[in-house]
Short mmCIF file of C-alpha atoms in Angstrom, two decimals:
data_model
loop_
_atom_site.label_atom_id
_atom_site.label_comp_id
_atom_site.label_asym_id
_atom_site.label_seq_id
_atom_site.Cartn_x
_atom_site.Cartn_y
_atom_site.Cartn_z
CA MET A 102 -9.46 -34.16 31.18
CA PHE A 103 -6.97 -35.18 29.36
CA VAL A 104 -8.65 -37.21 26.97
CA LEU A 105 -11.17 -34.78 26.33
CA TYR A 106 -9.02 -31.94 25.50
CA SER A 107 -6.71 -34.84 23.79
CA ILE A 108 -10.14 -35.79 21.75
CA GLN A 109 -10.52 -31.89 20.54
CA THR A 110 -7.30 -31.55 19.68
CA GLN A 111 -7.30 -34.77 17.85
CA LEU A 112 -9.96 -33.60 15.63
CA ASN A 113 -9.82 -29.65 15.64
CA GLN A 114 -6.82 -29.42 15.08
CA LEU A 115 -5.07 -32.29 13.46
CA VAL A 116 -4.14 -33.66 10.08
CA ALA A 117 -4.01 -37.30 8.37
CA ASN A 118 -5.77 -39.47 11.02
CA ILE A 119 -2.56 -38.54 13.14
CA SER A 120 -3.64 -38.58 17.13
CA VAL A 121 -1.14 -37.63 20.12
CA ASN A 122 -1.79 -40.82 21.60
CA ASP A 123 -0.22 -41.90 18.00
CA SER A 124 3.87 -42.80 18.69
CA CYS A 125 6.33 -40.60 16.93
CA GLU A 126 7.16 -42.75 14.31
CA ALA A 127 3.33 -43.82 13.36
CA ALA A 128 2.14 -40.45 13.87
CA TYR A 129 5.21 -39.43 10.75
CA ASN A 130 4.35 -42.09 9.12
CA LYS A 131 1.34 -40.81 8.51
CA PHE A 132 2.62 -36.81 8.31
CA ILE A 133 5.44 -37.75 5.27
CA LYS A 134 2.65 -40.19 3.13
CA HIS A 135 -0.22 -37.38 3.53
CA TYR A 136 2.72 -33.96 2.25
CA ASP A 137 4.35 -36.54 0.18
CA LYS A 138 7.81 -35.66 1.90
CA GLN A 139 11.47 -36.92 2.01
CA THR A 140 12.25 -38.67 5.35
CA SER A 141 15.01 -37.12 7.44
CA ASN A 142 16.32 -37.59 10.70
CA GLU A 143 16.34 -33.86 11.38
CA SER A 144 12.60 -33.69 10.27
CA LYS A 145 11.82 -36.74 11.84
CA GLU A 146 12.91 -35.10 15.59
CA ILE A 147 11.13 -31.49 14.79
CA PHE A 148 8.25 -33.67 13.96
CA CYS A 149 7.79 -35.55 17.66
CA ARG A 150 8.64 -32.65 19.05
CA ARG A 151 6.06 -30.69 17.96
CA LEU A 152 3.52 -33.61 18.34
CA GLN A 153 4.89 -33.69 22.32
CA TYR A 154 4.31 -30.21 22.25
CA ILE A 155 0.59 -29.59 20.73
CA ALA A 156 -0.22 -32.82 23.23
CA GLU A 157 0.79 -30.79 26.43
CA ASN A 158 -0.71 -27.34 24.78
CA GLY A 159 -3.16 -27.66 22.30
CA GLY A 160 -1.63 -26.75 19.03
CA LYS A 161 -2.20 -28.16 15.56
CA LEU A 162 0.02 -29.09 12.56
CA HIS A 163 0.24 -27.43 8.85
CA ASN A 164 2.36 -29.22 5.86
CA HIS A 165 6.21 -27.45 7.57
CA SER A 166 5.41 -28.87 11.06
CA ASP A 167 8.65 -30.85 10.24
CA ILE A 168 10.36 -27.76 9.87
CA ALA A 169 12.28 -25.31 11.78
CA PHE A 170 12.31 -22.31 10.00
CA ASN A 171 15.50 -21.29 9.79
CA SER A 172 15.80 -17.83 10.82
CA PRO A 173 19.15 -17.06 11.43
CA LEU A 174 20.38 -13.38 12.89
CA ARG A 175 20.68 -10.66 11.04
CA PRO A 176 23.23 -8.24 11.19
CA ARG A 177 22.34 -5.50 14.12
CA LEU A 178 20.59 -2.76 12.52
CA ARG A 179 22.68 0.65 12.44
CA GLN A 180 22.85 3.88 11.22
CA SER A 181 26.67 5.61 10.17
CA SER A 182 27.78 7.95 11.77
CA SER A 183 30.34 8.42 9.66
CA THR A 184 30.80 11.90 8.01
CA PHE A 185 31.54 10.36 4.19
CA ALA A 186 27.97 9.62 2.48
CA PRO A 187 26.55 5.78 4.07
CA ASN A 188 27.63 3.04 1.63
CA CYS A 189 23.11 1.48 2.20
CA LEU A 190 24.98 -1.73 1.45
CA TYR A 191 26.42 -2.64 4.49
CA GLU A 192 25.14 0.53 6.77
CA LEU A 193 20.94 1.34 7.80
CA CYS A 194 20.15 3.85 5.14
CA PHE A 195 16.55 5.05 5.00
CA GLY A 196 14.68 8.65 5.35
CA SER A 197 12.78 10.46 8.21
CA ASP A 198 9.41 9.32 8.13
CA PRO A 199 7.30 12.29 5.84
CA LEU A 200 3.49 12.20 6.95
CA LYS A 201 1.76 13.48 9.91
CA PRO A 202 -0.18 10.70 12.26
CA LEU A 203 -3.75 11.28 11.50
CA THR A 204 -6.32 12.63 13.58
CA HIS A 205 -8.74 9.62 12.45
CA ILE A 206 -8.18 6.11 11.39
CA TYR A 207 -9.83 3.12 11.62
CA LYS A 208 -10.91 1.40 14.10
CA SER A 209 -9.74 -1.62 12.30
CA VAL A 210 -8.02 -2.69 9.09
CA SER A 211 -7.26 -5.87 7.52
CA LEU A 212 -5.66 -5.14 4.41
CA THR A 213 -6.57 -8.48 3.63
CA GLU A 214 -9.84 -7.35 3.46
CA ALA A 215 -8.60 -4.14 1.53
CA GLY A 216 -7.03 -6.08 -1.23
CA LEU A 217 -3.79 -4.66 -0.30
CA SER A 218 -2.38 -7.58 0.51
CA THR A 219 -1.36 -10.78 -1.12
CA PRO A 220 -2.28 -14.38 0.88
CA PRO A 221 0.92 -15.86 2.35
CA LYS A 222 3.56 -17.88 1.04
CA ALA A 223 5.96 -19.83 2.35
CA GLN A 224 9.66 -19.88 2.59
CA GLY A 225 10.10 -23.36 3.89
CA ASP A 226 13.39 -24.65 4.99
CA CYS A 227 15.43 -21.56 3.46
CA GLY A 228 16.19 -18.54 5.80
CA SER A 229 15.09 -16.31 3.52
CA CYS A 230 12.03 -14.48 5.18
CA TRP A 231 13.72 -11.77 4.27
CA ALA A 232 12.79 -11.74 0.54
CA PHE A 233 9.27 -12.60 1.82
CA GLY A 234 8.84 -9.83 3.86
CA THR A 235 10.52 -7.47 1.17
CA ILE A 236 8.42 -8.62 -1.46
CA SER A 237 4.98 -8.88 0.88
CA ILE A 238 5.99 -4.52 0.86
CA PHE A 239 6.48 -4.42 -2.76
CA GLU A 240 2.78 -6.09 -3.82
CA ASN A 241 1.03 -3.97 -1.52
CA SER A 242 3.17 -1.07 -3.17
CA VAL A 243 1.74 -1.94 -6.77
CA LEU A 244 -1.81 -3.13 -5.33
CA ARG A 245 -2.23 0.47 -4.23
CA GLN A 246 0.07 2.89 -6.56
CA GLN A 247 -2.40 4.88 -7.59
CA PRO A 248 -3.14 4.64 -10.90
CA GLN A 249 -3.13 0.54 -10.72
CA PRO A 250 -0.02 0.05 -13.94
CA PRO A 251 -2.56 -2.14 -16.71
CA PHE A 252 -0.62 -4.71 -17.25
CA TRP A 253 0.48 -5.75 -12.89
CA GLY A 254 -3.17 -5.46 -12.40
CA LYS A 255 -4.92 -6.53 -8.84
CA ASN A 256 -3.96 -9.91 -8.82
CA VAL A 257 -0.81 -9.07 -7.77
CA ASP A 258 2.24 -12.59 -7.20
CA LEU A 259 5.97 -10.99 -7.33
CA SER A 260 8.49 -13.32 -7.65
CA GLU A 261 10.64 -13.30 -3.95
CA GLN A 262 13.38 -16.19 -6.08
CA PHE A 263 13.57 -13.50 -8.51
CA LEU A 264 14.65 -10.98 -5.89
CA MET A 265 17.15 -13.61 -3.76
CA SER A 266 18.96 -14.70 -6.98
CA ASN A 267 20.46 -11.21 -8.17
CA SER A 268 20.13 -10.23 -4.62
CA PHE A 269 24.59 -10.38 -4.26
CA ALA A 270 24.84 -8.10 -0.95
CA TYR A 271 25.62 -10.14 2.36
CA MET A 272 22.87 -8.04 4.25
CA SER A 273 20.71 -9.66 1.50
CA SER A 274 22.29 -13.17 1.42
CA TYR A 275 19.61 -15.67 0.28
CA CYS A 276 19.19 -18.72 2.53
CA ALA A 277 21.79 -17.35 5.15
CA GLY A 278 19.10 -14.40 5.95
CA GLY A 279 18.75 -10.54 5.09
CA ASP A 280 16.57 -7.45 6.17
CA PHE A 281 13.65 -5.49 4.84
CA VAL A 282 15.94 -1.58 4.74
CA PHE A 283 19.02 -3.29 2.88
CA ALA A 284 17.51 -5.93 0.69
CA ALA A 285 15.30 -2.47 -0.56
CA ASN A 286 18.25 -0.33 -0.96
CA TYR A 287 19.85 -3.25 -2.92
CA PHE A 288 17.07 -3.19 -5.09
CA ASN A 289 16.65 0.12 -6.12
CA GLU A 290 20.40 0.54 -7.01
CA PHE A 291 20.65 -2.51 -8.73
CA PHE A 292 17.61 -3.77 -10.08
CA GLN A 293 15.31 -1.95 -13.13
CA THR A 294 12.10 -4.05 -11.94
CA VAL A 295 10.27 -6.24 -9.95
CA GLU A 296 9.15 -10.01 -11.97
CA LYS A 297 5.80 -11.75 -11.68
CA GLU A 298 6.36 -15.19 -9.72
CA GLU A 299 5.11 -17.21 -13.00
CA ASN A 300 8.14 -16.25 -14.53
CA PHE A 301 10.67 -16.79 -11.34
CA LYS A 302 8.57 -19.62 -9.28
CA TYR A 303 10.27 -20.32 -5.59
CA ASP A 304 13.34 -22.70 -5.88
CA TYR A 305 15.44 -21.70 -3.67
CA GLU A 306 17.46 -25.41 -3.96
CA LYS A 307 17.34 -25.81 -7.80
CA ASN A 308 18.52 -22.06 -8.08
CA GLU A 309 21.53 -21.95 -5.52
CA ALA A 310 24.32 -22.69 -7.76
CA LEU A 311 23.80 -20.04 -10.45
CA TRP A 312 23.23 -17.87 -7.15
CA LYS A 313 26.97 -18.76 -5.90
CA ALA A 314 27.83 -17.91 -8.59
CA GLU A 315 26.67 -14.54 -9.40
CA THR A 316 25.07 -15.10 -12.57
CA GLU A 317 22.57 -12.46 -13.42
CA ILE A 318 19.18 -13.82 -14.29
CA PRO A 319 17.60 -11.16 -16.81
CA PRO A 320 13.62 -10.12 -16.41
CA VAL A 321 11.63 -12.01 -18.60
CA ILE A 322 8.66 -8.75 -18.69
CA GLN A 323 8.97 -6.74 -21.21
CA ALA A 324 11.18 -3.14 -20.62
CA GLU A 325 8.17 -1.29 -20.84
CA ASN A 326 6.38 -2.68 -17.86
CA TYR A 327 9.52 -2.27 -16.15
CA LEU A 328 7.58 -1.29 -12.15
CA LYS A 329 9.90 0.04 -9.14
CA PRO A 330 7.16 0.40 -6.79
CA TYR A 331 7.44 2.86 -4.99
CA GLN A 332 8.42 6.72 -4.27
CA THR A 333 11.98 7.53 -3.00
CA VAL A 334 13.18 10.54 -0.15
CA LYS A 335 16.04 11.51 0.75
CA ILE A 336 17.85 9.87 2.88
CA ALA A 337 18.25 12.16 6.44
CA GLY A 338 21.58 13.64 7.03
CA TYR A 339 22.44 13.44 3.36
CA PRO A 340 19.60 15.56 0.92
CA SER A 341 21.70 15.11 -1.86
CA LEU A 342 20.71 10.32 -1.08
CA SER A 343 17.54 9.18 -1.74
CA THR A 344 16.04 5.97 -0.26
CA PRO A 345 12.86 3.96 -0.69
CA VAL A 346 13.19 3.06 2.76
CA VAL A 347 10.70 5.32 5.03
CA GLY A 348 12.10 4.48 8.84
CA ILE A 349 8.98 4.73 11.48
CA HIS A 350 10.96 3.30 14.82
CA THR A 351 14.34 2.91 13.84
CA ASP A 352 15.77 2.21 16.97
CA THR A 353 15.77 -1.50 17.91
CA THR A 354 17.32 -0.65 22.03
CA LYS A 355 13.45 1.14 22.47
CA THR A 356 9.83 0.44 22.22
CA PHE A 357 6.80 1.55 20.49
CA SER A 358 5.35 4.46 22.44
CA LYS A 359 1.90 5.65 21.94
CA ASP A 360 2.28 7.83 19.07
CA THR A 361 4.75 5.35 17.36
CA ILE A 362 1.18 2.68 17.40
CA TRP A 363 -1.27 5.60 16.63
CA GLN A 364 1.19 5.92 12.96
CA ILE A 365 1.53 2.67 12.53
CA LYS A 366 -2.49 2.44 12.47
CA SER A 367 -2.04 5.84 10.36
CA TYR A 368 -0.30 3.62 7.79
CA LEU A 369 -2.14 0.90 7.72
CA SER A 370 -5.39 3.47 8.16
CA ARG A 371 -4.29 5.15 4.44
CA GLY A 372 -3.62 1.59 2.78
CA ILE A 373 0.07 0.87 3.24
CA ALA A 374 1.81 -2.26 4.74
CA VAL A 375 4.64 -1.62 7.16
CA SER A 376 7.72 -3.78 7.43
CA ALA A 377 8.24 -5.49 11.01
CA GLY A 378 10.89 -7.92 12.95
CA MET A 379 10.20 -10.22 15.06
CA TYR A 380 11.85 -13.10 17.41
CA THR A 381 10.84 -16.25 17.05
CA LYS A 382 14.36 -18.20 18.40
CA PRO A 383 13.05 -19.54 21.81
CA PHE A 384 9.97 -20.36 20.89
CA GLY A 385 9.72 -22.12 17.67
CA ASP A 386 7.31 -25.47 19.60
CA ALA A 387 4.77 -22.58 20.24
CA LEU A 388 4.95 -20.56 17.16
CA SER A 389 4.71 -23.95 14.57
CA THR A 390 1.90 -25.02 16.78
CA TYR A 391 0.30 -21.55 16.71
CA THR A 392 -4.23 -21.96 15.91
CA GLY A 393 -4.33 -18.21 15.17
CA GLN A 394 -7.05 -18.58 17.01
CA SER A 395 -7.13 -16.31 19.76
CA SER A 396 -3.61 -13.61 19.77
CA ILE A 397 -0.22 -15.03 21.64
CA HIS A 398 1.87 -13.52 23.14
CA GLN A 399 5.69 -14.14 24.27
CA HIS A 400 7.73 -11.63 26.19
CA CYS A 401 10.84 -10.50 24.47
CA PRO A 402 14.23 -10.90 26.24
CA GLY A 403 15.50 -7.47 24.58
CA ASP A 404 17.63 -6.75 21.63
CA PHE A 405 16.97 -9.50 18.96
CA THR A 406 15.37 -10.09 15.86
CA ASP A 407 15.72 -12.99 13.63
CA HIS A 408 12.79 -12.92 11.78
CA GLN A 409 11.19 -10.58 8.92
CA VAL A 410 7.66 -9.79 8.55
CA SER A 411 4.70 -7.19 8.16
CA PHE A 412 2.19 -5.02 9.73
CA VAL A 413 -0.78 -5.94 7.53
CA GLY A 414 -3.41 -4.32 10.22
CA TYR A 415 -4.88 -4.07 13.49
CA GLY A 416 -8.15 -4.22 15.64
CA TYR A 417 -10.03 -6.47 17.61
CA LYS A 418 -9.26 -9.89 18.44
CA ASN A 419 -12.20 -12.00 21.25
CA ASN A 420 -12.31 -8.33 22.38
CA GLU A 421 -8.48 -7.81 22.95
CA GLU A 422 -6.47 -5.78 20.77
CA VAL A 423 -4.50 -6.63 18.33
CA TRP A 424 -1.71 -6.49 15.42
CA ILE A 425 -2.86 -8.84 12.72
CA ILE A 426 1.07 -9.89 10.96
CA LYS A 427 1.76 -11.58 8.08
CA ASN A 428 4.14 -14.61 8.08
CA SER A 429 5.93 -16.47 5.40
CA TRP A 430 5.30 -19.76 6.79
CA GLY A 431 2.52 -21.08 4.04
CA THR A 432 -1.46 -20.88 4.80
CA GLU A 433 -1.93 -23.56 6.80
CA TRP A 434 -0.03 -22.30 9.80
CA GLY A 435 -1.55 -20.35 11.51
CA ALA A 436 -4.84 -17.66 10.54
CA ASN A 437 -4.50 -18.47 7.05
CA GLY A 438 -1.05 -17.76 7.34
CA TYR A 439 -1.24 -14.98 9.50
CA LEU A 440 -0.82 -14.26 13.69
CA PHE A 441 -1.88 -12.03 15.97
CA VAL A 442 -0.12 -10.38 18.82
CA PRO A 443 -0.87 -7.47 21.54
CA ILE A 444 -0.88 -4.45 21.04
CA GLY A 445 1.36 -3.03 23.51
CA LYS A 446 3.25 -5.55 24.57
CA ASP A 447 6.41 -6.02 23.36
CA SER A 448 4.89 -9.56 22.17
CA PHE A 449 8.24 -11.74 20.01
CA CYS A 450 10.30 -7.78 20.03
CA LEU A 451 7.50 -6.99 17.40
CA GLU A 452 7.19 -3.72 19.11
CA ARG A 453 11.28 -2.68 17.75
CA TYR A 454 11.23 -2.44 14.35
CA ALA A 455 9.21 -0.39 11.14
CA TYR A 456 10.02 0.59 7.61
CA THR A 457 7.91 1.10 4.62
CA VAL A 458 7.66 2.43 1.44
CA LEU A 459 5.74 5.11 -0.20
CA PRO A 460 3.61 4.15 -3.32
CA ILE A 461 4.07 5.23 -6.15
CA GLY A 462 0.80 8.17 -6.31
CA PHE A 463 0.42 8.30 -3.19
CA LYS A 464 0.22 11.61 -1.64
CA PHE A 465 1.67 13.55 1.66
CA SER A 466 -1.93 14.88 2.40
CA GLU A 467 -3.71 11.75 1.98
CA GLY A 468 -6.45 10.34 4.48
CA VAL A 469 -7.47 7.50 5.73
CA TYR A 470 -8.08 4.78 2.23
CA GLU A 471 -11.83 4.88 1.38
CA ASN A 472 -13.50 1.12 1.60
CA ILE A 473 -11.45 -0.59 2.95
CA GLY A 474 -13.07 -4.21 3.81
CA SER A 475 -16.77 -4.97 4.58
CA HIS A 476 -15.64 -5.49 9.20
CA LYS A 477 -18.31 -7.44 9.04
CA ARG A 478 -16.20 -10.94 9.16
CA GLY A 479 -17.03 -14.30 10.75
CA SER A 480 -14.35 -16.73 10.12
CA ILE A 481 -12.95 -17.55 13.53
CA PHE A 482 -9.23 -16.92 11.36
CA GLU A 483 -10.63 -12.89 11.27
CA LEU A 484 -11.01 -10.12 13.66
CA ASP A 485 -14.24 -8.90 15.68
CA PRO A 486 -16.80 -7.58 13.78
CA ASP A 487 -16.90 -3.91 13.73
CA GLU A 488 -19.17 -1.71 11.70
CA GLY A 489 -15.68 0.68 10.24
CA GLU A 490 -15.98 2.81 13.13
CA ARG A 491 -13.12 5.83 12.95
CA VAL A 492 -11.76 6.91 16.14
CA LYS A 493 -10.02 9.66 17.24
CA ARG A 494 -6.80 10.46 18.59
CA PRO A 495 -6.38 10.65 22.15
CA VAL A 496 -5.32 13.78 23.63
CA GLN A 497 -1.92 13.11 25.50
CA GLN A 498 -1.80 13.16 28.85
CA TRP A 499 1.03 16.09 29.09
CA VAL A 500 -0.68 18.38 25.92
CA ILE A 501 -3.74 17.68 29.35
CA TRP A 502 -1.61 19.47 31.93
CA ALA A 503 -0.01 22.06 29.97
CA SER A 504 -3.75 22.68 28.75
CA VAL A 505 -4.31 23.23 32.73
CA ILE A 506 -1.00 24.32 34.07
CA GLY A 507 -1.31 27.53 31.19
CA SER A 508 -5.20 28.15 31.94
CA LEU A 509 -4.04 29.17 35.77
CA SER A 510 -0.98 30.33 35.21
CA ALA A 511 -2.92 32.75 32.97
CA VAL A 512 -5.56 33.44 35.01
CA GLY A 513 -2.95 33.87 37.86
CA ILE A 514 -0.79 36.63 35.97
CA ALA A 515 -4.30 38.15 35.58
CA VAL A 516 -4.76 38.80 39.09
CA TRP A 517 -1.66 40.17 39.48
CA VAL A 518 -1.46 42.21 36.75
CA PHE A 519 -5.32 43.45 38.45
CA PHE A 520 -3.63 44.20 41.58
CA LEU A 521 -0.61 46.42 40.26
CA CYS A 522 -3.12 48.19 38.58
CA SER A 523 -5.23 48.94 41.16
CA LYS A 524 -2.78 49.69 43.97
CA SER A 525 -1.31 52.31 40.94
CA LYS A 526 -4.58 53.81 40.64
CA LYS A 527 -4.96 54.82 44.83
CA SER A 528 -1.81 55.71 45.24
CA LYS A 529 -2.34 59.03 42.51
CA LYS A 530 -3.53 62.13 44.27
CA SER A 531 -6.41 62.28 42.02
CA TYR A 532 -8.14 59.12 43.09
CA LYS A 533 -11.41 59.32 43.21
CA PRO A 534 -14.55 56.44 44.43
CA ILE A 535 -14.95 53.79 41.77
CA VAL A 536 -17.35 50.74 42.58
CA ILE A 537 -16.84 48.00 43.44
CA ASP A 538 -17.95 45.38 40.66
CA SER A 539 -15.80 42.52 40.80
CA ALA A 540 -14.99 39.57 43.50
CA VAL A 541 -11.42 40.83 43.97
CA GLU A 542 -12.39 43.98 44.38
CA ILE A 543 -14.95 42.69 47.14
CA MET A 544 -12.32 40.47 48.50
CA ARG A 545 -9.41 43.61 48.73
#
């Protein structure tokens, strides 16, 4: 049984003719040669541990199987209780969610199918997930923008390096970690525009010295093409201050309610991606070797987040309801760079954090985004197919009980009033017999 499983794993999941029966040294040498990498004791140790995990549990190798994916813990988010205006570089600033939940949403949504999500990129051995997560939301916002800006077009590829190199706040700190909420607020205050990847290619090692010296890098694009790809909203509690960040679920100590899940689905059905946070540290080997052919679940141990990702879809995978999560570990990893996790289980602590921005030109009254995908599918890395159906928001249980109780109360009150009126009539001297034609009168 083990031999058959190993052969299947070797044929379908591994690279460079590596076998789970190879020695650590032999497999690592094949891997390094195949991807033209530099050797190191640290990367070798990581690679060999991943290969052993695959031999025991199944999984796959990819071009970053020797990287630990440095994801430093981000500062725990909090909202200021101060009576003074908040400092959005160090305090949690966001606007209240202005959108009402849709009454009907798509049964399944993939923003990739809809052309509203760019291909996942690779952050490498740098804790820059915050930059990739932020740019992912900005790219979606540009693609969703109405009308579409001609200069940016449909082939949107924004520069994470430009964001990283010009962010000098502790909460968005190059390879040392960061967070979408702080990064978006910093961008809104200090940046004039997003930039194209072709003008500032991702190379964190080459550009780190300039960042440490706080050397600002100006944009290359012309001023007439400058773009901040979002609307601003008022900061909760401070009507004179604005922010690009909309808070959908802001308390990381609590998991998503059914209403929150529906609201995130409503955003995705409108074609708007949502920023997410997850916890990866205890699950590094399981995540790194994830095949992408089904969903993956790990129990959340508590209020933890150490990795920035994005909600870019939902639906069913192998008849299980799942979120589609866009990651920053490259397209060889997982489902072409994406992750499927069950909905409603708080897998990897993913259901504790949800923020986004509203694209320019988006109207609060808009319904579902039309022509959001073919829904036919067929790849092992896609959702189950459907016909593009829409589903109605389920009636909440408390609404049903309130309706039942209200109806019973109304009947009771009506009977009581009728009884009093009847008694009052009988007490009068001018009382005359009446025809008995109601169930209440018959029962007396």
